Coordinates of N, CA and C in Angstrom, one line a residue:
M1 N 39.3 -57.7 26.5 CA 39.9 -57.2 25.2 C 40.9 -58.3 24.8
K2 N 41.6 -58.9 25.7 CA 42.6 -59.9 25.3 C 41.9 -61.1 24.7
N3 N 40.7 -61.5 25.3 CA 40.0 -62.6 24.6 C 39.5 -62.4 23.3
I4 N 39.0 -61.1 23.1 CA 38.5 -60.7 21.8 C 39.7 -60.7 20.7
K5 N 40.9 -60.3 21.1 CA 41.9 -60.3 20.1 C 42.4 -61.8 19.8
S6 N 42.2 -62.7 20.8 CA 42.5 -64.1 20.6 C 41.5 -64.8 19.6
L7 N 40.3 -64.2 19.7 CA 39.3 -64.8 18.7 C 39.6 -64.4 17.3
T8 N 40.0 -63.2 17.1 CA 40.4 -62.6 15.9 C 41.5 -63.3 15.3
L9 N 42.6 -63.4 16.0 CA 43.8 -64.1 15.6 C 43.6 -65.6 15.2
A10 N 42.7 -66.3 15.9 CA 42.4 -67.6 15.7 C 41.9 -68.0 14.3
F11 N 41.3 -67.0 13.7 CA 40.5 -67.2 12.4 C 41.1 -66.4 11.3
V12 N 42.2 -65.7 11.4 CA 42.8 -65.0 10.3 C 43.1 -65.9 9.1
A13 N 43.7 -67.0 9.5 CA 44.1 -67.9 8.4 C 43.0 -68.5 7.5
L14 N 41.8 -68.3 7.9 CA 40.7 -68.9 7.1 C 40.3 -68.0 5.9
A15 N 40.9 -66.8 5.8 CA 40.5 -65.9 4.7 C 40.8 -66.6 3.3
G16 N 41.8 -67.4 3.2 CA 42.0 -68.1 2.0 C 40.9 -68.9 1.5
L17 N 40.1 -69.4 2.3 CA 38.9 -70.1 1.8 C 37.9 -69.4 0.9
A18 N 38.0 -68.0 1.0 CA 37.0 -67.2 0.4 C 37.2 -67.2 -1.1
S19 N 38.2 -67.8 -1.7 CA 38.5 -67.8 -3.2 C 37.5 -68.7 -3.9
Q20 N 36.8 -69.6 -3.2 CA 35.9 -70.5 -3.8 C 34.5 -69.9 -3.9
P21 N 33.7 -70.4 -4.9 CA 32.3 -69.8 -5.0 C 31.5 -70.0 -3.8
A22 N 30.6 -69.0 -3.5 CA 29.7 -69.2 -2.3 C 28.4 -69.4 -2.6
H23 N 27.7 -70.3 -1.8 CA 26.3 -70.6 -1.8 C 25.7 -70.4 -0.5
A24 N 24.8 -69.4 -0.4 CA 24.3 -68.9 0.9 C 23.4 -69.9 1.6
L25 N 23.1 -69.6 2.9 CA 22.1 -70.4 3.7 C 20.7 -70.5 2.9
K26 N 20.0 -71.6 3.1 CA 18.8 -71.7 2.5 C 17.9 -72.7 3.4
A27 N 16.6 -72.8 3.0 CA 15.7 -73.7 3.8 C 16.3 -75.2 3.7
G28 N 16.2 -75.8 4.9 CA 16.6 -77.2 4.9 C 18.1 -77.5 5.2
D29 N 18.8 -76.4 5.3 CA 20.3 -76.5 5.7 C 20.6 -76.9 7.0
H30 N 21.6 -77.7 7.3 CA 22.0 -78.0 8.6 C 23.5 -77.5 8.7
V31 N 23.9 -76.8 9.7 CA 25.2 -76.2 9.9 C 25.8 -76.6 11.2
L32 N 26.9 -77.3 11.2 CA 27.7 -77.7 12.4 C 28.7 -76.6 12.7
G33 N 28.7 -75.9 13.8 CA 29.7 -74.9 14.0 C 30.6 -75.2 15.2
I34 N 31.9 -75.0 15.0 CA 32.9 -75.2 16.2 C 33.8 -74.0 16.1
G35 N 34.0 -73.4 17.4 CA 34.8 -72.2 17.5 C 35.2 -71.9 19.0
L36 N 35.3 -70.6 19.2 CA 35.7 -70.0 20.4 C 34.7 -69.1 21.0
A37 N 34.5 -69.0 22.3 CA 33.5 -68.0 22.9 C 34.3 -67.2 23.9
S38 N 34.2 -65.9 24.0 CA 34.7 -65.1 25.1 C 33.6 -64.7 25.9
I39 N 33.6 -65.2 27.2 CA 32.4 -65.0 28.2 C 32.9 -63.8 29.1
N40 N 32.1 -62.8 29.2 CA 32.5 -61.6 29.9 C 31.4 -61.1 30.9
P41 N 31.3 -61.6 32.1 CA 30.4 -61.2 33.1 C 30.7 -59.9 33.7
D42 N 29.6 -59.1 33.9 CA 29.8 -57.8 34.7 C 29.0 -58.0 36.0
A43 N 29.6 -58.2 37.1 CA 28.9 -58.6 38.3 C 28.4 -57.4 39.1
S44 N 27.2 -57.6 39.7 CA 26.6 -56.6 40.6 C 26.0 -57.4 41.7
T45 N 26.4 -57.1 43.0 CA 25.8 -57.8 44.1 C 24.7 -57.0 44.9
G46 N 23.7 -57.8 45.4 CA 22.7 -57.2 46.1 C 23.1 -57.2 47.5
R47 N 22.2 -56.8 48.5 CA 22.5 -56.8 49.9 C 22.6 -58.3 50.3
L48 N 23.6 -58.5 51.1 CA 23.8 -59.8 51.8 C 23.1 -59.9 53.2
T49 N 22.4 -60.9 53.4 CA 21.7 -61.0 54.7 C 22.2 -62.3 55.5
S50 N 22.7 -62.1 56.7 CA 23.1 -63.3 57.5 C 22.2 -63.6 58.6
T51 N 21.8 -64.9 58.8 CA 20.9 -65.3 59.9 C 21.5 -66.5 60.6
G52 N 21.2 -66.7 61.8 CA 21.6 -67.8 62.5 C 22.1 -67.6 64.0
A53 N 23.0 -68.3 64.4 CA 23.5 -68.2 65.9 C 24.2 -66.8 66.1
Q54 N 23.8 -66.3 67.2 CA 24.4 -65.0 67.7 C 25.7 -65.3 68.6
P55 N 26.6 -64.4 68.6 CA 26.8 -63.1 68.0 C 27.4 -63.2 66.6
Y56 N 27.4 -64.5 66.0 CA 28.1 -64.6 64.7 C 27.3 -64.0 63.5
A57 N 26.0 -64.2 63.6 CA 25.2 -63.5 62.5 C 25.4 -62.0 62.4
T58 N 25.3 -61.4 63.5 CA 25.5 -59.9 63.5 C 26.9 -59.6 63.1
A59 N 27.9 -60.3 63.4 CA 29.2 -60.1 63.1 C 29.4 -60.2 61.6
F60 N 28.8 -61.4 61.0 CA 28.9 -61.6 59.6 C 28.2 -60.5 58.8
Q61 N 27.0 -60.0 59.3 CA 26.3 -59.0 58.7 C 27.1 -57.8 58.6
A62 N 27.7 -57.4 59.6 CA 28.6 -56.2 59.6 C 29.7 -56.3 58.6
Q63 N 30.3 -57.5 58.5 CA 31.5 -57.7 57.6 C 31.1 -57.6 56.2
T64 N 29.8 -58.1 55.9 CA 29.5 -58.2 54.5 C 28.7 -57.0 54.0
T65 N 28.4 -56.0 54.8 CA 27.7 -54.8 54.3 C 28.5 -54.2 53.3
A66 N 27.9 -53.7 52.1 CA 28.5 -53.1 51.0 C 29.5 -54.0 50.3
A67 N 29.4 -55.3 50.5 CA 30.3 -56.3 49.8 C 30.0 -56.3 48.3
S68 N 31.1 -56.6 47.5 CA 30.9 -56.6 46.0 C 31.8 -57.7 45.5
A69 N 31.6 -58.2 44.3 CA 32.3 -59.2 43.6 C 32.7 -58.9 42.3
D70 N 33.8 -59.5 41.8 CA 34.2 -59.3 40.4 C 34.5 -60.8 39.9
V71 N 33.9 -61.0 38.7 CA 33.9 -62.3 38.1 C 34.8 -62.3 36.9
S72 N 35.6 -63.2 36.7 CA 36.7 -63.2 35.7 C 36.0 -63.5 34.3
S73 N 36.5 -62.9 33.2 CA 36.2 -63.2 31.8 C 37.0 -64.5 31.5
E74 N 36.4 -65.3 30.6 CA 37.0 -66.5 30.2 C 36.8 -66.9 28.7
L75 N 37.8 -67.5 28.1 CA 37.8 -68.0 26.8 C 37.6 -69.5 26.7
T76 N 36.6 -70.0 25.9 CA 36.3 -71.4 26.0 C 35.9 -71.9 24.6
A77 N 35.8 -73.2 24.4 CA 35.3 -73.8 23.1 C 33.8 -73.7 23.1
S78 N 33.3 -73.6 21.8 CA 31.8 -73.6 21.6 C 31.5 -74.3 20.3
V79 N 30.3 -75.1 20.5 CA 29.8 -75.9 19.4 C 28.4 -75.5 19.2
S80 N 28.0 -75.5 17.9 CA 26.5 -75.2 17.6 C 26.0 -76.0 16.6
W81 N 24.6 -76.1 16.5 CA 24.0 -76.8 15.4 C 22.8 -76.0 14.9
L82 N 22.9 -75.5 13.7 CA 21.8 -74.6 13.1 C 21.0 -75.4 12.1
Y83 N 19.7 -75.2 12.2 CA 18.8 -75.8 11.2 C 18.1 -74.6 10.6
M84 N 18.0 -74.4 9.2 CA 17.2 -73.4 8.5 C 15.8 -74.0 8.1
Y85 N 14.8 -73.4 8.9 CA 13.5 -73.8 8.6 C 12.9 -73.1 7.3
S86 N 13.5 -72.0 7.0 CA 13.1 -71.3 5.7 C 14.4 -70.6 5.3
D87 N 14.3 -69.8 4.2 CA 15.5 -69.2 3.7 C 15.9 -68.0 4.7
R88 N 15.0 -67.6 5.5 CA 15.3 -66.4 6.5 C 15.3 -66.8 8.0
F89 N 14.6 -67.9 8.2 CA 14.4 -68.3 9.7 C 15.1 -69.6 10.1
G90 N 16.0 -69.6 11.1 CA 16.7 -70.8 11.5 C 16.7 -70.8 13.1
V91 N 17.0 -72.0 13.6 CA 17.1 -72.2 15.0 C 18.4 -72.9 15.4
E92 N 19.1 -72.3 16.3 CA 20.4 -72.8 16.6 C 20.6 -73.3 18.0
A93 N 21.1 -74.4 18.3 CA 21.4 -75.0 19.7 C 22.8 -74.9 19.8
T94 N 23.2 -74.4 21.0 CA 24.6 -74.3 21.4 C 25.1 -74.8 22.7
L95 N 26.2 -75.4 22.7 CA 26.9 -75.9 23.9 C 28.2 -75.4 23.9
G96 N 29.0 -75.6 25.0 CA 30.3 -75.1 25.0 C 31.0 -75.9 26.2
L97 N 32.3 -75.9 26.1 CA 33.1 -76.3 27.3 C 33.0 -75.4 28.4
P98 N 32.3 -75.8 29.5 CA 31.9 -74.9 30.6 C 33.1 -74.1 31.2
P99 N 33.0 -72.8 31.1 CA 34.1 -72.0 31.6 C 34.2 -72.0 33.2
K100 N 35.4 -71.9 33.7 CA 35.6 -71.9 35.2 C 35.9 -70.4 35.5
H101 N 35.1 -69.7 36.2 CA 35.3 -68.3 36.6 C 36.0 -68.2 37.9
T102 N 36.8 -67.2 38.1 CA 37.4 -66.9 39.4 C 36.6 -65.6 39.9
I103 N 36.2 -65.7 41.2 CA 35.5 -64.7 41.8 C 36.4 -63.9 42.9
D104 N 36.5 -62.7 42.7 CA 37.2 -61.8 43.7 C 36.1 -61.2 44.5
L105 N 36.3 -61.1 45.9 CA 35.4 -60.6 46.8 C 36.0 -59.3 47.5
A106 N 35.2 -58.3 47.7 CA 35.6 -57.1 48.4 C 34.6 -56.9 49.5
T107 N 35.1 -56.8 50.8 CA 34.3 -56.5 52.0 C 34.8 -55.3 52.6
P108 N 34.5 -54.1 52.1 CA 35.0 -52.8 52.6 C 34.9 -52.5 54.1
N109 N 33.9 -53.2 54.7 CA 33.7 -53.0 56.1 C 34.2 -54.1 57.0
G110 N 35.0 -55.1 56.4 CA 35.5 -56.2 57.0 C 36.9 -55.9 57.5
T111 N 37.4 -56.8 58.4 CA 38.8 -56.7 58.9 C 39.8 -56.7 57.7
E112 N 39.5 -57.5 56.7 CA 40.4 -57.6 55.5 C 39.4 -57.2 54.3
P113 N 39.6 -56.0 53.7 CA 38.7 -55.6 52.7 C 38.8 -56.2 51.4
V114 N 39.9 -56.8 51.0 CA 40.1 -57.4 49.6 C 40.4 -59.0 49.8
H115 N 39.7 -59.8 49.0 CA 39.7 -61.2 49.0 C 39.9 -61.7 47.6
P116 N 41.1 -61.7 47.0 CA 41.3 -62.2 45.7 C 41.2 -63.7 45.5
A117 N 40.6 -64.1 44.4 CA 40.4 -65.5 44.2 C 39.6 -66.1 45.4
A118 N 38.6 -65.5 45.8 CA 37.8 -66.0 46.9 C 37.1 -67.4 46.6
A119 N 36.7 -67.6 45.3 CA 36.1 -68.8 44.9 C 36.3 -69.0 43.5
E120 N 36.0 -70.2 43.1 CA 36.1 -70.6 41.7 C 34.7 -71.4 41.4
V121 N 34.1 -71.1 40.2 CA 32.9 -71.8 39.9 C 32.8 -72.1 38.4
T122 N 32.2 -73.2 38.0 CA 32.1 -73.6 36.7 C 30.6 -73.3 36.2
Q123 N 30.5 -72.7 35.1 CA 29.2 -72.2 34.6 C 28.7 -73.1 33.3
Y124 N 27.5 -73.6 33.5 CA 26.9 -74.3 32.3 C 25.8 -73.5 31.8
S125 N 25.8 -73.4 30.5 CA 24.7 -72.5 29.9 C 24.4 -73.0 28.5
P126 N 23.8 -74.2 28.3 CA 23.3 -74.6 27.0 C 22.1 -73.7 26.6
A127 N 22.1 -73.5 25.3 CA 21.1 -72.5 24.8 C 20.4 -72.9 23.5
V128 N 19.3 -72.3 23.3 CA 18.6 -72.4 21.9 C 18.2 -71.0 21.5
V129 N 18.6 -70.6 20.3 CA 18.4 -69.3 19.7 C 17.7 -69.3 18.4
A130 N 16.5 -68.6 18.3 CA 15.9 -68.4 17.0 C 16.5 -67.2 16.3
K131 N 16.8 -67.4 15.0 CA 17.5 -66.3 14.2 C 16.8 -66.0 13.0
Y132 N 16.7 -64.6 12.7 CA 16.1 -64.2 11.4 C 17.3 -63.6 10.6
F133 N 17.4 -64.1 9.4 CA 18.6 -63.7 8.5 C 18.1 -62.7 7.5
F134 N 19.0 -61.7 7.3 CA 18.7 -60.7 6.3 C 19.5 -61.0 5.0
N135 N 19.3 -60.2 4.0 CA 19.9 -60.3 2.6 C 19.3 -61.6 2.0
E136 N 19.8 -61.9 0.8 CA 19.2 -63.1 0.0 C 20.1 -64.3 0.1
T137 N 19.5 -65.5 -0.3 CA 20.2 -66.8 -0.3 C 21.4 -66.6 -1.3
S138 N 21.4 -65.7 -2.3 CA 22.5 -65.6 -3.2 C 23.7 -64.8 -2.7
D139 N 23.5 -64.1 -1.5 CA 24.6 -63.3 -0.9 C 25.5 -64.0 0.0
K140 N 26.8 -63.8 -0.1 CA 27.7 -64.4 0.8 C 27.6 -64.0 2.2
L141 N 27.2 -62.7 2.5 CA 27.1 -62.2 3.8 C 25.6 -62.2 4.3
R142 N 25.3 -62.9 5.3 CA 23.9 -62.9 5.9 C 23.9 -62.4 7.3
P143 N 23.7 -61.1 7.5 CA 23.5 -60.6 9.0 C 22.2 -61.3 9.6
Y144 N 22.2 -61.4 10.9 CA 20.9 -61.9 11.6 C 20.8 -61.2 12.9
L145 N 19.6 -61.3 13.4 CA 19.2 -61.0 14.7 C 18.6 -62.3 15.4
G146 N 18.9 -62.4 16.7 CA 18.4 -63.7 17.3 C 17.8 -63.4 18.8
L147 N 16.9 -64.3 19.1 CA 16.3 -64.2 20.5 C 16.2 -65.7 21.0
G148 N 16.7 -65.9 22.1 CA 16.7 -67.3 22.7 C 16.6 -67.4 24.1
L149 N 16.9 -68.6 24.6 CA 16.8 -69.0 26.1 C 18.0 -69.9 26.4
A150 N 18.6 -69.6 27.5 CA 19.7 -70.4 28.0 C 19.3 -70.9 29.5
H151 N 19.7 -72.1 29.7 CA 19.6 -72.6 31.2 C 21.0 -72.4 31.8
V152 N 21.1 -71.6 32.8 CA 22.4 -71.2 33.4 C 22.4 -71.9 34.8
S153 N 23.4 -72.7 35.0 CA 23.7 -73.3 36.3 C 25.1 -73.3 36.7
F154 N 25.5 -73.4 38.0 CA 26.8 -73.2 38.5 C 27.1 -74.5 39.3
H155 N 28.3 -75.0 39.0 CA 28.8 -76.2 39.6 C 30.2 -76.1 40.1
S156 N 30.6 -77.2 40.8 CA 32.0 -77.3 41.3 C 32.5 -76.1 41.9
I157 N 31.8 -75.5 42.8 CA 32.1 -74.3 43.6 C 33.1 -74.5 44.6
K158 N 34.3 -73.9 44.5 CA 35.4 -74.1 45.5 C 35.7 -72.7 46.1
I159 N 35.9 -72.7 47.4 CA 36.3 -71.4 48.1 C 37.7 -71.5 48.5
N160 N 38.3 -70.3 48.7 CA 39.6 -70.2 49.2 C 39.6 -70.3 50.7
R161 N 39.9 -71.5 51.2 CA 39.9 -71.7 52.6 C 41.0 -71.1 53.3
S162 N 42.1 -70.7 52.6 CA 43.1 -70.1 53.3 C 42.8 -68.6 53.7
D163 N 41.7 -68.1 53.1 CA 41.2 -66.7 53.5 C 40.3 -66.9 54.7
A164 N 40.7 -66.3 55.8 CA 39.9 -66.6 57.0 C 38.4 -66.1 56.9
T165 N 38.3 -64.8 56.3 CA 36.9 -64.4 56.2 C 36.0 -65.2 55.2
V166 N 36.6 -65.6 54.1 CA 35.8 -66.5 53.2 C 35.5 -67.8 53.9
A167 N 36.4 -68.4 54.6 CA 36.2 -69.7 55.2 C 35.1 -69.5 56.3
A168 N 35.1 -68.5 57.1 CA 34.2 -68.2 58.1 C 32.7 -68.1 57.5
I169 N 32.6 -67.3 56.4 CA 31.3 -67.1 55.8 C 30.7 -68.3 55.0
A170 N 31.6 -69.0 54.4 CA 31.2 -70.1 53.5 C 31.9 -71.4 53.7
G171 N 32.4 -71.7 54.9 CA 33.2 -72.9 55.1 C 32.5 -74.1 55.0
T172 N 31.2 -74.2 55.3 CA 30.4 -75.4 55.2 C 29.9 -75.7 53.8
S173 N 29.3 -74.8 53.2 CA 28.9 -75.0 51.8 C 28.6 -73.7 51.1
V174 N 28.5 -73.8 49.7 CA 28.1 -72.7 48.8 C 27.2 -73.3 47.8
D175 N 26.2 -72.5 47.5 CA 25.2 -72.8 46.5 C 24.9 -71.6 45.6
M176 N 24.8 -71.8 44.3 CA 24.3 -70.6 43.5 C 23.1 -71.1 42.6
S177 N 21.9 -70.5 42.8 CA 20.8 -71.0 42.1 C 20.9 -71.0 40.6
S178 N 20.2 -71.9 39.9 CA 20.1 -71.9 38.4 C 18.9 -71.2 38.0
S179 N 18.8 -70.9 36.7 CA 17.7 -70.2 36.1 C 17.7 -70.2 34.6
F180 N 16.5 -70.0 34.0 CA 16.4 -69.9 32.6 C 16.6 -68.2 32.2
V181 N 17.4 -67.9 31.3 CA 17.8 -66.6 31.1 C 17.6 -66.3 29.5
P182 N 17.1 -65.1 29.3 CA 16.9 -64.7 27.9 C 18.3 -64.3 27.2
I183 N 18.3 -64.6 25.8 CA 19.6 -64.3 25.1 C 19.1 -63.3 24.0
Y184 N 19.8 -62.2 23.9 CA 19.6 -61.2 22.9 C 20.9 -61.2 22.0
N185 N 20.7 -61.6 20.7 CA 21.9 -62.0 19.9 C 21.8 -61.3 18.5
A186 N 23.1 -60.9 18.0 CA 23.2 -60.3 16.7 C 24.5 -60.8 16.2
G187 N 24.6 -61.0 14.8 CA 25.8 -61.4 14.2 C 25.6 -61.5 12.7
F188 N 26.5 -62.4 12.1 CA 26.5 -62.5 10.6 C 27.1 -63.9 10.3
V189 N 26.7 -64.4 9.1 CA 27.3 -65.6 8.6 C 28.0 -65.2 7.2
Y190 N 29.2 -65.6 7.0 CA 29.9 -65.3 5.8 C 30.2 -66.6 5.1
E191 N 29.7 -66.9 3.9 CA 29.9 -68.1 3.2 C 31.2 -68.1 2.4
F192 N 32.2 -69.0 2.7 CA 33.3 -69.2 1.9 C 33.0 -69.9 0.6
N193 N 32.3 -71.0 0.8 CA 31.9 -71.9 -0.4 C 30.6 -72.6 0.0
D194 N 30.3 -73.7 -0.7 CA 28.9 -74.3 -0.5 C 29.0 -75.2 0.8
R195 N 30.2 -75.3 1.4 CA 30.3 -76.1 2.6 C 30.6 -75.4 3.9
W196 N 31.6 -74.4 3.7 CA 32.3 -73.8 4.7 C 31.9 -72.4 4.9
S197 N 31.8 -71.9 6.2 CA 31.3 -70.5 6.5 C 31.9 -70.1 7.8
L198 N 31.8 -68.7 8.0 CA 32.3 -68.2 9.3 C 31.1 -67.5 9.9
N199 N 30.9 -67.8 11.2 CA 29.8 -67.2 12.0 C 30.3 -66.4 13.1
A200 N 30.0 -65.1 13.1 CA 30.5 -64.3 14.3 C 29.3 -63.6 14.9
S201 N 29.3 -63.6 16.2 CA 28.1 -63.0 16.9 C 28.5 -62.4 18.3
V202 N 27.5 -61.5 18.8 CA 27.6 -61.1 20.1 C 26.3 -61.3 20.7
S203 N 26.3 -61.7 22.1 CA 25.0 -62.0 22.8 C 25.1 -61.3 24.2
Y204 N 23.9 -60.9 24.6 CA 23.8 -60.3 25.9 C 22.9 -61.3 26.7
L205 N 23.3 -61.7 27.9 CA 22.6 -62.5 28.8 C 22.5 -61.9 30.2
P206 N 21.2 -61.4 30.6 CA 21.1 -60.8 31.9 C 20.9 -62.0 33.1
I207 N 22.0 -62.6 33.5 CA 21.9 -63.7 34.4 C 21.7 -63.2 35.8
K208 N 20.9 -63.9 36.5 CA 20.6 -63.5 37.9 C 20.7 -64.9 38.8
T209 N 21.4 -64.9 39.9 CA 21.4 -66.0 40.7 C 21.4 -65.6 42.2
T210 N 21.0 -66.5 43.0 CA 21.0 -66.2 44.5 C 22.1 -67.1 45.1
A211 N 23.0 -66.5 45.7 CA 24.1 -67.3 46.4 C 23.8 -67.5 47.8
T212 N 24.0 -68.7 48.3 CA 23.8 -69.1 49.6 C 25.0 -69.6 50.2
F213 N 25.5 -68.9 51.2 CA 26.8 -69.4 51.9 C 26.5 -69.9 53.4
V214 N 27.0 -71.0 53.6 CA 26.8 -71.6 55.0 C 28.0 -71.7 55.7
G215 N 28.1 -70.9 56.8 CA 29.4 -71.0 57.7 C 29.0 -71.7 59.0
T216 N 29.8 -71.4 60.0 CA 29.6 -72.0 61.3 C 28.4 -71.4 62.0
G217 N 27.3 -72.1 61.9 CA 26.1 -71.6 62.6 C 25.4 -70.5 61.9
V218 N 25.9 -70.0 60.8 CA 25.3 -68.8 60.2 C 25.1 -69.1 58.7
T219 N 23.9 -68.6 58.1 CA 23.7 -68.7 56.7 C 23.6 -67.3 56.1
T220 N 24.4 -67.0 55.0 CA 24.4 -65.7 54.3 C 23.8 -65.8 53.0
K221 N 22.9 -65.0 52.7 CA 22.3 -65.1 51.3 C 22.4 -63.7 50.6
G222 N 22.5 -63.8 49.3 CA 22.4 -62.5 48.5 C 22.2 -62.7 47.0
D223 N 21.7 -61.8 46.3 CA 21.6 -61.9 44.9 C 22.7 -61.3 44.1
L224 N 23.1 -62.1 43.2 CA 24.2 -61.7 42.2 C 23.7 -61.6 40.8
D225 N 23.9 -60.3 40.2 CA 23.5 -60.2 38.8 C 24.8 -60.3 38.0
L226 N 24.8 -61.1 36.9 CA 25.9 -61.2 36.0 C 25.4 -60.8 34.5
N227 N 25.5 -59.6 34.3 CA 25.1 -59.0 33.0 C 26.3 -59.3 32.1
T228 N 26.1 -60.4 31.3 CA 27.2 -61.1 30.5 C 27.1 -60.8 29.1
I229 N 28.2 -60.4 28.4 CA 28.4 -60.3 27.1 C 29.2 -61.4 26.5
D230 N 28.7 -62.1 25.5 CA 29.4 -63.2 24.9 C 29.9 -62.9 23.5
Y231 N 31.1 -63.0 23.1 CA 31.6 -62.9 21.8 C 31.9 -64.2 21.2
V232 N 31.3 -64.6 20.1 CA 31.6 -66.0 19.6 C 31.9 -65.9 18.1
V233 N 33.0 -66.7 17.8 CA 33.4 -66.9 16.4 C 33.5 -68.4 16.1
R234 N 32.7 -68.9 15.1 CA 32.7 -70.3 14.8 C 33.0 -70.5 13.3
I235 N 33.6 -71.7 13.0 CA 33.6 -72.1 11.6 C 32.5 -73.1 11.4
G236 N 31.7 -72.9 10.3 CA 30.6 -73.8 10.1 C 30.8 -74.7 8.9
Y237 N 30.3 -75.9 9.1 CA 30.2 -76.9 8.0 C 28.8 -77.3 7.7
R238 N 28.4 -77.1 6.4 CA 27.0 -77.3 6.1 C 26.7 -78.6 5.5
F239 N 25.6 -79.3 5.9 CA 25.2 -80.6 5.4 C 24.0 -80.4 4.4

């Protein structure tokens, strides 16, 4: 909620631009967008499986039974490029400053059940979204629906080595698999004038990754679902 309020406050000052005549999106337009994105993952963990040297594998398996994770929401910069193939159909490519998420770990069956800031991970998710625009080219407001594809990958993973449980499970290395993920998108473009516009949208990304933790003689694997809601507000400049 804090990130959403920040998005709103960041663009309140732009209302004064609306006093100029508007010319809506049409075929052949290019729009460069710059703004903010609020990334909000809802994490769900699958069963973790530990294999390797005994008795460590059995001990790790017992510690991680019913483990769960919480992934932080983050606010970051977002850049987009929209091309209108027709008056109603456009394709948008998006990039952003990769957000750094903090992961809290809970191991209710372990000796220490709570592990705040167990790890940090940087997420990359460039995307392409096809959008269908409603209303007419003469309208200032153009709602749209979009469907796209993102490539989600995780980098610069750092664990909290001061936490004994985390260090034992993942002290050697950590890896999170990358994947292509569908994007379900809805939003609107509001035209201030023939150059400047406001683009606001919400997207859902059902991200799935397999995490692999390598400790002392033991490898632990598990699936992590990050059902992510992205709220994005950008200012657009049309060429």
